[in-house]
């Protein structure tokens, strides 16, 4: 198998988009670039920096494009993603989940000891502060740390203001750690369907966060970084003028869920769908549907169903049909797509969908123009 | 990163099971071996051969163990799995899904032209028969083919007896193809909760299939192979004395769903749970739950929730909490597991869970004893 998978020989061949070995994860290259540019312009206009989340794309090429458009760096959800990004020369890597077990701390300290252009991590517990402090001091290089605020989601992060202030003081007292700021990411707000409710809930969180920041600064504590926001609140979180940077991720691709949420209350969605899965019709013996070659191992199943984008009769619907197959349900009296027809679907939840694929197939019009590895796929 | 991932240095270290870098996919090695042995003994007793499905494990090591216990070979769902298995020296590879697009046919013919110890594929449409025949004749090596019967599921396969008989004749008339038999896999029966209903539905399908086989044999057509059955009907399908071999897969691991289904109507489940995900507690700031480091990118989400197996207070429950996190919900007044505690969960749906991981961590008692790659992960 060629290094870039079974479609490598098709790069640059006119019409190759319709001839891909399937299932294949596609990026509309121009739409991707427009999304990256649009978010960069938005951040500039809102007076806030960008450190986009690489857990969405896990790609050095996309991270480099984001940095080239002015991002300070990128966020990572796992130490494994951070290892890939730093080895690939990406600057300003911030790890958004606490790293608490001995093996994760060892990897974090090793990464911090190696050459890099910026690395930080969140903490949300005094035991973790002590463990990181010990390890960083033993390694002889200070570790940059942000304190994680639960922000109403309670997945990680401190539970309230008193705990946040105490943890900031603990970090500042740790000789091996350098306090860099606060992370406050409300993951539970990102997929709320209506813009008005997202805004109201984002304001509540911003008020609480603002109170915490005033208290810290009143105590003479500098808080250089305040990071948060996802694609669902990319324009709502900056309204409070509290965040110094945004850690938006999904805007590069958009998916069924985010397209619905971001379309609410607007004339046009602010970002384009750029990510698709191409799948071929492999069985045509049933009445009312045909079977395709993309199933549970190609699409995330935690969100809505994939949506049919092109290649099938209008109003066709996609349903899961086992590990390796999809069911393309045809509207009454629609012609049945012939065996081998390529269908393209919008992905249901982009992040875990990307994690199922080894390669992005970049398309422009009808042509496969490049293949990029999903560099950090599966990295923990 | 070492070739076998972050836990490579822990192989053979006593007590290493509790010190793994997480999240990690675990196999209880002894339980796996007992499952492989138990299915081999069952098949022998039932007078039927085994060609277990490798789409479950995607592992050369496990395929080799199955063959060593008497399996004729293994089944694959994709050409990519078959490429890995043949390159790894596994004999008797049967591909259970139709391969219809030009790139897939090209890969199939290339695989058939290379040295192998048995390769066959299903067909369910005359167009596909013609395309495979053309390609096999051009390559100068006959391709072994089974005709796929829809078997009540209708995912792939012919729709009825007339179509099946016609397709068998088409295959036999194709100079490039060698007719080997019939595949009849009722995927829709495997997860039915009650054994009585699974048996009744399996009998219905067996009666239809028996009629088809009598008609073919009455026409003087030899049908050397009749393959089907999954873990849910592993002992029910052989009752009809029609199948020559079983393509069971999940029995090697068992998962939440299959344990429930197979326990019905029995004193003890016939196979053991051998597959787990180890995950660490990474945040302990909430009341009533703690957060672990295994989420949507570690577990399949199309089935039931993962079940907590060990490491947590009794009656703890696991719920998804985003891409990289799980919520371990504690019973009232249970002690909160400390930061860094390792929890092990039974996987919800084993096949797509395995496909999210790069390595199996083999454990015996408290010790990591080996690491095996998930060789065909993501291969299409």
mmCIF file with all atom_site columns, N, CA and C in Angstrom, chain A residues 1 21-22 55 83 97 101 103-104 107 124 154-155 157 280 283-285 289 291 296-297 301-302 321 323 325 349 351 356-358 377 380, chain B residues 1 21-22 55 83 97 101 103-104 107 124-125 154-155 157 280 283-285 289 291 296-297 301-302 321 323 325 349 351 356-358 377 380:
data_model
loop_
_atom_site.group_PDB
_atom_site.id
_atom_site.type_symbol
_atom_site.label_atom_id
_atom_site.label_alt_id
_atom_site.label_comp_id
_atom_site.label_asym_id
_atom_site.label_entity_id
_atom_site.label_seq_id
_atom_site.pdbx_PDB_ins_code
_atom_site.Cartn_x
_atom_site.Cartn_y
_atom_site.Cartn_z
_atom_site.occupancy
_atom_site.B_iso_or_equiv
_atom_site.pdbx_formal_charge
_atom_site.auth_seq_id
_atom_site.auth_comp_id
_atom_site.auth_asym_id
_atom_site.auth_atom_id
_atom_site.pdbx_PDB_model_num
ATOM 1   N N  . UNK A 1 1   ? 0.854   -1.209  0.000  1.00 0.00 ? 1   UNK A N  1
ATOM 2   C CA . UNK A 1 1   ? 0.000   0.000   0.000  1.00 0.00 ? 1   UNK A CA 1
ATOM 3   C C  . UNK A 1 1   ? 0.891   1.261   0.000  1.00 0.00 ? 1   UNK A C  1
ATOM 4   N N  . UNK A 1 21  ? -11.017 5.296   -4.239 1.00 0.00 ? 21  UNK A N  1
ATOM 5   C CA . UNK A 1 21  ? -11.205 4.093   -3.434 1.00 0.00 ? 21  UNK A CA 1
ATOM 6   C C  . UNK A 1 21  ? -11.931 4.556   -2.157 1.00 0.00 ? 21  UNK A C  1
ATOM 7   N N  . UNK A 1 22  ? -13.001 3.861   -1.813 1.00 0.00 ? 22  UNK A N  1
ATOM 8   C CA . UNK A 1 22  ? -13.872 4.295   -0.719 1.00 0.00 ? 22  UNK A CA 1
ATOM 9   C C  . UNK A 1 22  ? -13.876 3.281   0.418  1.00 0.00 ? 22  UNK A C  1
ATOM 10  N N  . UNK A 1 55  ? -7.703  18.993  18.366 1.00 0.00 ? 55  UNK A N  1
ATOM 11  C CA . UNK A 1 55  ? -8.378  17.707  18.569 1.00 0.00 ? 55  UNK A CA 1
ATOM 12  C C  . UNK A 1 55  ? -9.386  17.458  17.457 1.00 0.00 ? 55  UNK A C  1
ATOM 13  N N  . UNK A 1 83  ? 2.525   15.720  21.475 1.00 0.00 ? 83  UNK A N  1
ATOM 14  C CA . UNK A 1 83  ? 3.803   15.156  21.014 1.00 0.00 ? 83  UNK A CA 1
ATOM 15  C C  . UNK A 1 83  ? 3.924   15.258  19.496 1.00 0.00 ? 83  UNK A C  1
ATOM 16  N N  . UNK A 1 97  ? -6.627  19.316  28.740 1.00 0.00 ? 97  UNK A N  1
ATOM 17  C CA . UNK A 1 97  ? -7.119  18.354  29.737 1.00 0.00 ? 97  UNK A CA 1
ATOM 18  C C  . UNK A 1 97  ? -6.030  18.115  30.766 1.00 0.00 ? 97  UNK A C  1
ATOM 19  N N  . UNK A 1 101 ? -1.839  11.077  35.622 1.00 0.00 ? 101 UNK A N  1
ATOM 20  C CA . UNK A 1 101 ? -1.229  9.797   36.015 1.00 0.00 ? 101 UNK A CA 1
ATOM 21  C C  . UNK A 1 101 ? 0.289   9.876   35.859 1.00 0.00 ? 101 UNK A C  1
ATOM 22  N N  . UNK A 1 103 ? 2.424   7.994   34.175 1.00 0.00 ? 103 UNK A N  1
ATOM 23  C CA . UNK A 1 103 ? 2.941   7.941   32.793 1.00 0.00 ? 103 UNK A CA 1
ATOM 24  C C  . UNK A 1 103 ? 2.659   9.209   32.001 1.00 0.00 ? 103 UNK A C  1
ATOM 25  N N  . UNK A 1 104 ? 1.502   9.827   32.214 1.00 0.00 ? 104 UNK A N  1
ATOM 26  C CA . UNK A 1 104 ? 1.209   11.067  31.468 1.00 0.00 ? 104 UNK A CA 1
ATOM 27  C C  . UNK A 1 104 ? 2.123   12.206  31.944 1.00 0.00 ? 104 UNK A C  1
ATOM 28  N N  . UNK A 1 107 ? 5.501   11.778  30.359 1.00 0.00 ? 107 UNK A N  1
ATOM 29  C CA . UNK A 1 107 ? 5.526   12.198  28.950 1.00 0.00 ? 107 UNK A CA 1
ATOM 30  C C  . UNK A 1 107 ? 5.480   13.723  28.828 1.00 0.00 ? 107 UNK A C  1
ATOM 31  N N  . UNK A 1 124 ? -6.366  21.194  37.589 1.00 0.00 ? 124 UNK A N  1
ATOM 32  C CA . UNK A 1 124 ? -7.624  21.504  38.286 1.00 0.00 ? 124 UNK A CA 1
ATOM 33  C C  . UNK A 1 124 ? -7.651  20.951  39.710 1.00 0.00 ? 124 UNK A C  1
ATOM 34  N N  . UNK A 1 154 ? -18.425 21.102  34.256 1.00 0.00 ? 154 UNK A N  1
ATOM 35  C CA . UNK A 1 154 ? -18.017 20.177  35.303 1.00 0.00 ? 154 UNK A CA 1
ATOM 36  C C  . UNK A 1 154 ? -17.358 18.908  34.810 1.00 0.00 ? 154 UNK A C  1
ATOM 37  N N  . UNK A 1 155 ? -16.821 18.947  33.587 1.00 0.00 ? 155 UNK A N  1
ATOM 38  C CA . UNK A 1 155 ? -16.136 17.757  33.078 1.00 0.00 ? 155 UNK A CA 1
ATOM 39  C C  . UNK A 1 155 ? -14.752 17.697  33.698 1.00 0.00 ? 155 UNK A C  1
ATOM 40  N N  . UNK A 1 157 ? -11.925 20.815  35.604 1.00 0.00 ? 157 UNK A N  1
ATOM 41  C CA . UNK A 1 157 ? -11.920 22.188  36.098 1.00 0.00 ? 157 UNK A CA 1
ATOM 42  C C  . UNK A 1 157 ? -12.357 22.271  37.545 1.00 0.00 ? 157 UNK A C  1
ATOM 43  N N  . UNK A 1 280 ? -19.224 4.348   -1.592 1.00 0.00 ? 280 UNK A N  1
ATOM 44  C CA . UNK A 1 280 ? -19.707 3.779   -2.854 1.00 0.00 ? 280 UNK A CA 1
ATOM 45  C C  . UNK A 1 280 ? -20.908 2.872   -2.615 1.00 0.00 ? 280 UNK A C  1
ATOM 46  N N  . UNK A 1 283 ? -24.342 -2.572  -3.049 1.00 0.00 ? 283 UNK A N  1
ATOM 47  C CA . UNK A 1 283 ? -25.375 -3.595  -3.208 1.00 0.00 ? 283 UNK A CA 1
ATOM 48  C C  . UNK A 1 283 ? -26.689 -2.898  -3.558 1.00 0.00 ? 283 UNK A C  1
ATOM 49  N N  . UNK A 1 284 ? -27.369 -3.426  -4.578 1.00 0.00 ? 284 UNK A N  1
ATOM 50  C CA . UNK A 1 284 ? -28.560 -2.738  -5.107 1.00 0.00 ? 284 UNK A CA 1
ATOM 51  C C  . UNK A 1 284 ? -29.739 -3.703  -5.272 1.00 0.00 ? 284 UNK A C  1
ATOM 52  N N  . UNK A 1 285 ? -29.828 -4.679  -4.399 1.00 0.00 ? 285 UNK A N  1
ATOM 53  C CA . UNK A 1 285 ? -30.856 -5.712  -4.576 1.00 0.00 ? 285 UNK A CA 1
ATOM 54  C C  . UNK A 1 285 ? -32.152 -5.464  -3.808 1.00 0.00 ? 285 UNK A C  1
ATOM 55  N N  . UNK A 1 289 ? -34.009 1.149   -1.082 1.00 0.00 ? 289 UNK A N  1
ATOM 56  C CA . UNK A 1 289 ? -32.696 1.598   -0.607 1.00 0.00 ? 289 UNK A CA 1
ATOM 57  C C  . UNK A 1 289 ? -31.587 0.859   -1.334 1.00 0.00 ? 289 UNK A C  1
ATOM 58  N N  . UNK A 1 291 ? -27.211 -0.170  -0.585 1.00 0.00 ? 291 UNK A N  1
ATOM 59  C CA . UNK A 1 291 ? -26.236 -0.300  0.501  1.00 0.00 ? 291 UNK A CA 1
ATOM 60  C C  . UNK A 1 291 ? -24.914 0.310   0.064  1.00 0.00 ? 291 UNK A C  1
ATOM 61  N N  . UNK A 1 296 ? -20.380 2.119   10.719 1.00 0.00 ? 296 UNK A N  1
ATOM 62  C CA . UNK A 1 296 ? -19.992 2.539   12.073 1.00 0.00 ? 296 UNK A CA 1
ATOM 63  C C  . UNK A 1 296 ? -18.500 2.753   12.230 1.00 0.00 ? 296 UNK A C  1
ATOM 64  N N  . UNK A 1 297 ? -17.702 2.194   11.334 1.00 0.00 ? 297 UNK A N  1
ATOM 65  C CA . UNK A 1 297 ? -16.250 2.371   11.446 1.00 0.00 ? 297 UNK A CA 1
ATOM 66  C C  . UNK A 1 297 ? -15.767 3.561   10.627 1.00 0.00 ? 297 UNK A C  1
ATOM 67  N N  . UNK A 1 301 ? -20.966 7.944   15.742 1.00 0.00 ? 301 UNK A N  1
ATOM 68  C CA . UNK A 1 301 ? -22.372 7.592   15.909 1.00 0.00 ? 301 UNK A CA 1
ATOM 69  C C  . UNK A 1 301 ? -22.984 8.273   17.133 1.00 0.00 ? 301 UNK A C  1
ATOM 70  N N  . UNK A 1 302 ? -22.262 9.214   17.715 1.00 0.00 ? 302 UNK A N  1
ATOM 71  C CA . UNK A 1 302 ? -22.800 9.872   18.912 1.00 0.00 ? 302 UNK A CA 1
ATOM 72  C C  . UNK A 1 302 ? -23.685 11.072  18.578 1.00 0.00 ? 302 UNK A C  1
ATOM 73  N N  . UNK A 1 321 ? -25.911 0.875   8.848  1.00 0.00 ? 321 UNK A N  1
ATOM 74  C CA . UNK A 1 321 ? -26.307 -0.470  8.439  1.00 0.00 ? 321 UNK A CA 1
ATOM 75  C C  . UNK A 1 321 ? -25.164 -1.434  8.797  1.00 0.00 ? 321 UNK A C  1
ATOM 76  N N  . UNK A 1 323 ? -21.233 -2.337  10.832 1.00 0.00 ? 323 UNK A N  1
ATOM 77  C CA . UNK A 1 323 ? -19.869 -1.826  10.948 1.00 0.00 ? 323 UNK A CA 1
ATOM 78  C C  . UNK A 1 323 ? -19.351 -1.197  9.662  1.00 0.00 ? 323 UNK A C  1
ATOM 79  N N  . UNK A 1 325 ? -21.211 -0.801  6.576  1.00 0.00 ? 325 UNK A N  1
ATOM 80  C CA . UNK A 1 325 ? -22.191 -0.454  5.550  1.00 0.00 ? 325 UNK A CA 1
ATOM 81  C C  . UNK A 1 325 ? -23.151 0.639   5.998  1.00 0.00 ? 325 UNK A C  1
ATOM 82  N N  . UNK A 1 349 ? -20.686 14.155  13.557 1.00 0.00 ? 349 UNK A N  1
ATOM 83  C CA . UNK A 1 349 ? -19.907 14.863  14.590 1.00 0.00 ? 349 UNK A CA 1
ATOM 84  C C  . UNK A 1 349 ? -18.475 14.772  14.094 1.00 0.00 ? 349 UNK A C  1
ATOM 85  N N  . UNK A 1 351 ? -15.263 15.666  15.000 1.00 0.00 ? 351 UNK A N  1
ATOM 86  C CA . UNK A 1 351 ? -14.035 15.241  15.690 1.00 0.00 ? 351 UNK A CA 1
ATOM 87  C C  . UNK A 1 351 ? -13.883 13.718  15.756 1.00 0.00 ? 351 UNK A C  1
ATOM 88  N N  . UNK A 1 356 ? -11.479 8.290   12.958 1.00 0.00 ? 356 UNK A N  1
ATOM 89  C CA . UNK A 1 356 ? -11.656 6.956   12.369 1.00 0.00 ? 356 UNK A CA 1
ATOM 90  C C  . UNK A 1 356 ? -10.892 6.793   11.052 1.00 0.00 ? 356 UNK A C  1
ATOM 91  N N  . UNK A 1 357 ? -10.262 7.867   10.590 1.00 0.00 ? 357 UNK A N  1
ATOM 92  C CA . UNK A 1 357 ? -9.652  7.846   9.252  1.00 0.00 ? 357 UNK A CA 1
ATOM 93  C C  . UNK A 1 357 ? -8.146  8.105   9.332  1.00 0.00 ? 357 UNK A C  1
ATOM 94  N N  . UNK A 1 358 ? -7.404  7.511   8.407  1.00 0.00 ? 358 UNK A N  1
ATOM 95  C CA . UNK A 1 358 ? -5.958  7.717   8.360  1.00 0.00 ? 358 UNK A CA 1
ATOM 96  C C  . UNK A 1 358 ? -5.565  8.895   7.471  1.00 0.00 ? 358 UNK A C  1
ATOM 97  N N  . UNK A 1 377 ? -4.119  10.798  14.719 1.00 0.00 ? 377 UNK A N  1
ATOM 98  C CA . UNK A 1 377 ? -5.256  9.892   14.900 1.00 0.00 ? 377 UNK A CA 1
ATOM 99  C C  . UNK A 1 377 ? -4.959  8.862   15.986 1.00 0.00 ? 377 UNK A C  1
ATOM 100 N N  . UNK A 1 380 ? -3.138  9.255   22.325 1.00 0.00 ? 380 UNK A N  1
ATOM 101 C CA . UNK A 1 380 ? -3.623  9.613   23.652 1.00 0.00 ? 380 UNK A CA 1
ATOM 102 C C  . UNK A 1 380 ? -2.508  10.218  24.492 1.00 0.00 ? 380 UNK A C  1
ATOM 103 N N  . UNK B 2 1   ? 8.172   7.729   20.567 1.00 0.00 ? 1   UNK B N  1
ATOM 104 C CA . UNK B 2 1   ? 7.235   6.707   21.078 1.00 0.00 ? 1   UNK B CA 1
ATOM 105 C C  . UNK B 2 1   ? 7.718   5.316   20.644 1.00 0.00 ? 1   UNK B C  1
ATOM 106 N N  . UNK B 2 21  ? -0.308  3.446   31.025 1.00 0.00 ? 21  UNK B N  1
ATOM 107 C CA . UNK B 2 21  ? -0.675  4.704   30.382 1.00 0.00 ? 21  UNK B CA 1
ATOM 108 C C  . UNK B 2 21  ? -2.061  4.478   29.772 1.00 0.00 ? 21  UNK B C  1
ATOM 109 N N  . UNK B 2 22  ? -2.978  5.367   30.044 1.00 0.00 ? 22  UNK B N  1
ATOM 110 C CA . UNK B 2 22  ? -4.382  5.190   29.651 1.00 0.00 ? 22  UNK B CA 1
ATOM 111 C C  . UNK B 2 22  ? -4.820  6.251   28.648 1.00 0.00 ? 22  UNK B C  1
ATOM 112 N N  . UNK B 2 55  ? -12.978 -9.231  11.318 1.00 0.00 ? 55  UNK B N  1
ATOM 113 C CA . UNK B 2 55  ? -13.372 -7.824  11.449 1.00 0.00 ? 55  UNK B CA 1
ATOM 114 C C  . UNK B 2 55  ? -13.515 -7.445  12.908 1.00 0.00 ? 55  UNK B C  1
ATOM 115 N N  . UNK B 2 83  ? -5.809  -7.839  2.830  1.00 0.00 ? 83  UNK B N  1
ATOM 116 C CA . UNK B 2 83  ? -4.411  -7.570  2.462  1.00 0.00 ? 83  UNK B CA 1
ATOM 117 C C  . UNK B 2 83  ? -3.481  -7.795  3.657  1.00 0.00 ? 83  UNK B C  1
ATOM 118 N N  . UNK B 2 97  ? -17.944 -9.140  2.119  1.00 0.00 ? 97  UNK B N  1
ATOM 119 C CA . UNK B 2 97  ? -18.716 -8.045  1.514  1.00 0.00 ? 97  UNK B CA 1
ATOM 120 C C  . UNK B 2 97  ? -18.362 -7.956  0.038  1.00 0.00 ? 97  UNK B C  1
ATOM 121 N N  . UNK B 2 101 ? -16.305 -1.585  -6.729 1.00 0.00 ? 101 UNK B N  1
ATOM 122 C CA . UNK B 2 101 ? -15.790 -0.428  -7.468 1.00 0.00 ? 101 UNK B CA 1
ATOM 123 C C  . UNK B 2 101 ? -14.489 -0.806  -8.185 1.00 0.00 ? 101 UNK B C  1
ATOM 124 N N  . UNK B 2 103 ? -11.457 0.506   -8.092 1.00 0.00 ? 103 UNK B N  1
ATOM 125 C CA . UNK B 2 103 ? -10.255 0.373   -7.239 1.00 0.00 ? 103 UNK B CA 1
ATOM 126 C C  . UNK B 2 103 ? -10.284 -0.869  -6.351 1.00 0.00 ? 103 UNK B C  1
ATOM 127 N N  . UNK B 2 104 ? -11.459 -1.221  -5.841 1.00 0.00 ? 104 UNK B N  1
ATOM 128 C CA . UNK B 2 104 ? -11.529 -2.420  -4.995 1.00 0.00 ? 104 UNK B CA 1
ATOM 129 C C  . UNK B 2 104 ? -11.280 -3.689  -5.826 1.00 0.00 ? 104 UNK B C  1
ATOM 130 N N  . UNK B 2 107 ? -7.595  -4.041  -6.425 1.00 0.00 ? 107 UNK B N  1
ATOM 131 C CA . UNK B 2 107 ? -6.868  -4.538  -5.246 1.00 0.00 ? 107 UNK B CA 1
ATOM 132 C C  . UNK B 2 107 ? -7.134  -6.033  -5.039 1.00 0.00 ? 107 UNK B C  1
ATOM 133 N N  . UNK B 2 124 ? -23.051 -10.490 -5.233 1.00 0.00 ? 124 UNK B N  1
ATOM 134 C CA . UNK B 2 124 ? -24.511 -10.500 -5.095 1.00 0.00 ? 124 UNK B CA 1
ATOM 135 C C  . UNK B 2 124 ? -25.220 -9.869  -6.290 1.00 0.00 ? 124 UNK B C  1
ATOM 136 N N  . UNK B 2 125 ? -24.458 -9.650  -7.404 1.00 0.00 ? 125 UNK B N  1
ATOM 137 C CA . UNK B 2 125 ? -25.078 -8.966  -8.538 1.00 0.00 ? 125 UNK B CA 1
ATOM 138 C C  . UNK B 2 125 ? -24.399 -9.389  -9.838 1.00 0.00 ? 125 UNK B C  1
ATOM 139 N N  . UNK B 2 154 ? -30.890 -8.250  4.243  1.00 0.00 ? 154 UNK B N  1
ATOM 140 C CA . UNK B 2 154 ? -30.964 -7.347  3.106  1.00 0.00 ? 154 UNK B CA 1
ATOM 141 C C  . UNK B 2 154 ? -29.901 -6.271  3.071  1.00 0.00 ? 154 UNK B C  1
ATOM 142 N N  . UNK B 2 155 ? -28.797 -6.486  3.789  1.00 0.00 ? 155 UNK B N  1
ATOM 143 C CA . UNK B 2 155 ? -27.730 -5.483  3.754  1.00 0.00 ? 155 UNK B CA 1
ATOM 144 C C  . UNK B 2 155 ? -26.941 -5.665  2.469  1.00 0.00 ? 155 UNK B C  1
ATOM 145 N N  . UNK B 2 157 ? -26.344 -9.140  -0.509 1.00 0.00 ? 157 UNK B N  1
ATOM 146 C CA . UNK B 2 157 ? -26.889 -10.458 -0.843 1.00 0.00 ? 157 UNK B CA 1
ATOM 147 C C  . UNK B 2 157 ? -28.066 -10.362 -1.780 1.00 0.00 ? 157 UNK B C  1
ATOM 148 N N  . UNK B 2 280 ? -8.211  6.140   33.367 1.00 0.00 ? 280 UNK B N  1
ATOM 149 C CA . UNK B 2 280 ? -7.786  6.719   34.646 1.00 0.00 ? 280 UNK B CA 1
ATOM 150 C C  . UNK B 2 280 ? -8.709  7.852   35.071 1.00 0.00 ? 280 UNK B C  1
ATOM 151 N N  . UNK B 2 283 ? -10.178 13.822  37.007 1.00 0.00 ? 283 UNK B N  1
ATOM 152 C CA . UNK B 2 283 ? -10.723 15.017  37.645 1.00 0.00 ? 283 UNK B CA 1
ATOM 153 C C  . UNK B 2 283 ? -11.724 14.574  38.703 1.00 0.00 ? 283 UNK B C  1
ATOM 154 N N  . UNK B 2 284 ? -11.606 15.160  39.904 1.00 0.00 ? 284 UNK B N  1
ATOM 155 C CA . UNK B 2 284 ? -12.407 14.686  41.056 1.00 0.00 ? 284 UNK B CA 1
ATOM 156 C C  . UNK B 2 284 ? -13.071 15.851  41.789 1.00 0.00 ? 284 UNK B C  1
ATOM 157 N N  . UNK B 2 285 ? -13.442 16.877  41.045 1.00 0.00 ? 285 UNK B N  1
ATOM 158 C CA . UNK B 2 285 ? -13.962 18.083  41.705 1.00 0.00 ? 285 UNK B CA 1
ATOM 159 C C  . UNK B 2 285 ? -15.475 18.136  41.806 1.00 0.00 ? 285 UNK B C  1
ATOM 160 N N  . UNK B 2 289 ? -19.794 12.192  40.993 1.00 0.00 ? 289 UNK B N  1
ATOM 161 C CA . UNK B 2 289 ? -19.090 11.524  39.892 1.00 0.00 ? 289 UNK B CA 1
ATOM 162 C C  . UNK B 2 289 ? -17.647 11.997  39.838 1.00 0.00 ? 289 UNK B C  1
ATOM 163 N N  . UNK B 2 291 ? -14.335 12.178  36.712 1.00 0.00 ? 291 UNK B N  1
ATOM 164 C CA . UNK B 2 291 ? -14.123 12.179  35.265 1.00 0.00 ? 291 UNK B CA 1
ATOM 165 C C  . UNK B 2 291 ? -12.935 11.299  34.923 1.00 0.00 ? 291 UNK B C  1
ATOM 166 N N  . UNK B 2 296 ? -15.589 9.302   23.689 1.00 0.00 ? 296 UNK B N  1
ATOM 167 C CA . UNK B 2 296 ? -16.112 8.894   22.382 1.00 0.00 ? 296 UNK B CA 1
ATOM 168 C C  . UNK B 2 296 ? -15.043 8.390   21.427 1.00 0.00 ? 296 UNK B C  1
ATOM 169 N N  . UNK B 2 297 ? -13.788 8.745   21.684 1.00 0.00 ? 297 UNK B N  1
ATOM 170 C CA . UNK B 2 297 ? -12.721 8.286   20.803 1.00 0.00 ? 297 UNK B CA 1
ATOM 171 C C  . UNK B 2 297 ? -12.111 6.971   21.288 1.00 0.00 ? 297 UNK B C  1
ATOM 172 N N  . UNK B 2 301 ? -20.006 4.009   20.219 1.00 0.00 ? 301 UNK B N  1
ATOM 173 C CA . UNK B 2 301 ? -21.171 4.647   20.847 1.00 0.00 ? 301 UNK B CA 1
ATOM 174 C C  . UNK B 2 301 ? -22.475 4.180   20.218 1.00 0.00 ? 301 UNK B C  1
ATOM 175 N N  . UNK B 2 302 ? -22.415 3.136   19.387 1.00 0.00 ? 302 UNK B N  1
ATOM 176 C CA . UNK B 2 302 ? -23.651 2.682   18.740 1.00 0.00 ? 302 UNK B CA 1
ATOM 177 C C  . UNK B 2 302 ? -24.408 1.659   19.574 1.00 0.00 ? 302 UNK B C  1
ATOM 178 N N  . UNK B 2 321 ? -18.739 11.474  28.250 1.00 0.00 ? 321 UNK B N  1
ATOM 179 C CA . UNK B 2 321 ? -18.582 12.852  28.720 1.00 0.00 ? 321 UNK B CA 1
ATOM 180 C C  . UNK B 2 321 ? -17.676 13.591  27.736 1.00 0.00 ? 321 UNK B C  1
ATOM 181 N N  . UNK B 2 323 ? -15.469 13.822  23.809 1.00 0.00 ? 323 UNK B N  1
ATOM 182 C CA . UNK B 2 323 ? -14.532 13.078  22.976 1.00 0.00 ? 323 UNK B CA 1
ATOM 183 C C  . UNK B 2 323 ? -13.523 12.281  23.795 1.00 0.00 ? 323 UNK B C  1
ATOM 184 N N  . UNK B 2 325 ? -13.374 12.047  27.396 1.00 0.00 ? 325 UNK B N  1
ATOM 185 C CA . UNK B 2 325 ? -13.658 11.844  28.816 1.00 0.00 ? 325 UNK B CA 1
ATOM 186 C C  . UNK B 2 325 ? -14.895 10.984  29.042 1.00 0.00 ? 325 UNK B C  1
ATOM 187 N N  . UNK B 2 349 ? -19.790 -2.241  22.233 1.00 0.00 ? 349 UNK B N  1
ATOM 188 C CA . UNK B 2 349 ? -19.888 -3.014  20.996 1.00 0.00 ? 349 UNK B CA 1
ATOM 189 C C  . UNK B 2 349 ? -18.441 -3.243  20.605 1.00 0.00 ? 349 UNK B C  1
ATOM 190 N N  . UNK B 2 351 ? -16.528 -4.713  18.116 1.00 0.00 ? 351 UNK B N  1
ATOM 191 C CA . UNK B 2 351 ? -15.833 -4.495  16.837 1.00 0.00 ? 351 UNK B CA 1
ATOM 192 C C  . UNK B 2 351 ? -15.457 -3.029  16.602 1.00 0.00 ? 351 UNK B C  1
ATOM 193 N N  . UNK B 2 356 ? -10.886 1.644   17.239 1.00 0.00 ? 356 UNK B N  1
ATOM 194 C CA . UNK B 2 356 ? -10.433 2.946   17.746 1.00 0.00 ? 356 UNK B CA 1
ATOM 195 C C  . UNK B 2 356 ? -9.055  2.868   18.402 1.00 0.00 ? 356 UNK B C  1
ATOM 196 N N  . UNK B 2 357 ? -8.494  1.664   18.489 1.00 0.00 ? 357 UNK B N  1
ATOM 197 C CA . UNK B 2 357 ? -7.255  1.483   19.257 1.00 0.00 ? 357 UNK B CA 1
ATOM 198 C C  . UNK B 2 357 ? -6.135  0.937   18.375 1.00 0.00 ? 357 UNK B C  1
ATOM 199 N N  . UNK B 2 358 ? -4.902  1.325   18.690 1.00 0.00 ? 358 UNK B N  1
ATOM 200 C CA . UNK B 2 358 ? -3.745  0.840   17.937 1.00 0.00 ? 358 UNK B CA 1
ATOM 201 C C  . UNK B 2 358 ? -3.166  -0.449  18.514 1.00 0.00 ? 358 UNK B C  1
ATOM 202 N N  . UNK B 2 377 ? -6.431  -2.165  11.832 1.00 0.00 ? 377 UNK B N  1
ATOM 203 C CA . UNK B 2 377 ? -7.267  -1.037  12.256 1.00 0.00 ? 377 UNK B CA 1
ATOM 204 C C  . UNK B 2 377 ? -7.424  -0.015  11.128 1.00 0.00 ? 377 UNK B C  1
ATOM 205 N N  . UNK B 2 380 ? -9.566  -0.384  4.885  1.00 0.00 ? 380 UNK B N  1
ATOM 206 C CA . UNK B 2 380 ? -10.771 -0.556  4.081  1.00 0.00 ? 380 UNK B CA 1
ATOM 207 C C  . UNK B 2 380 ? -10.451 -1.282  2.784  1.00 0.00 ? 380 UNK B C  1
#
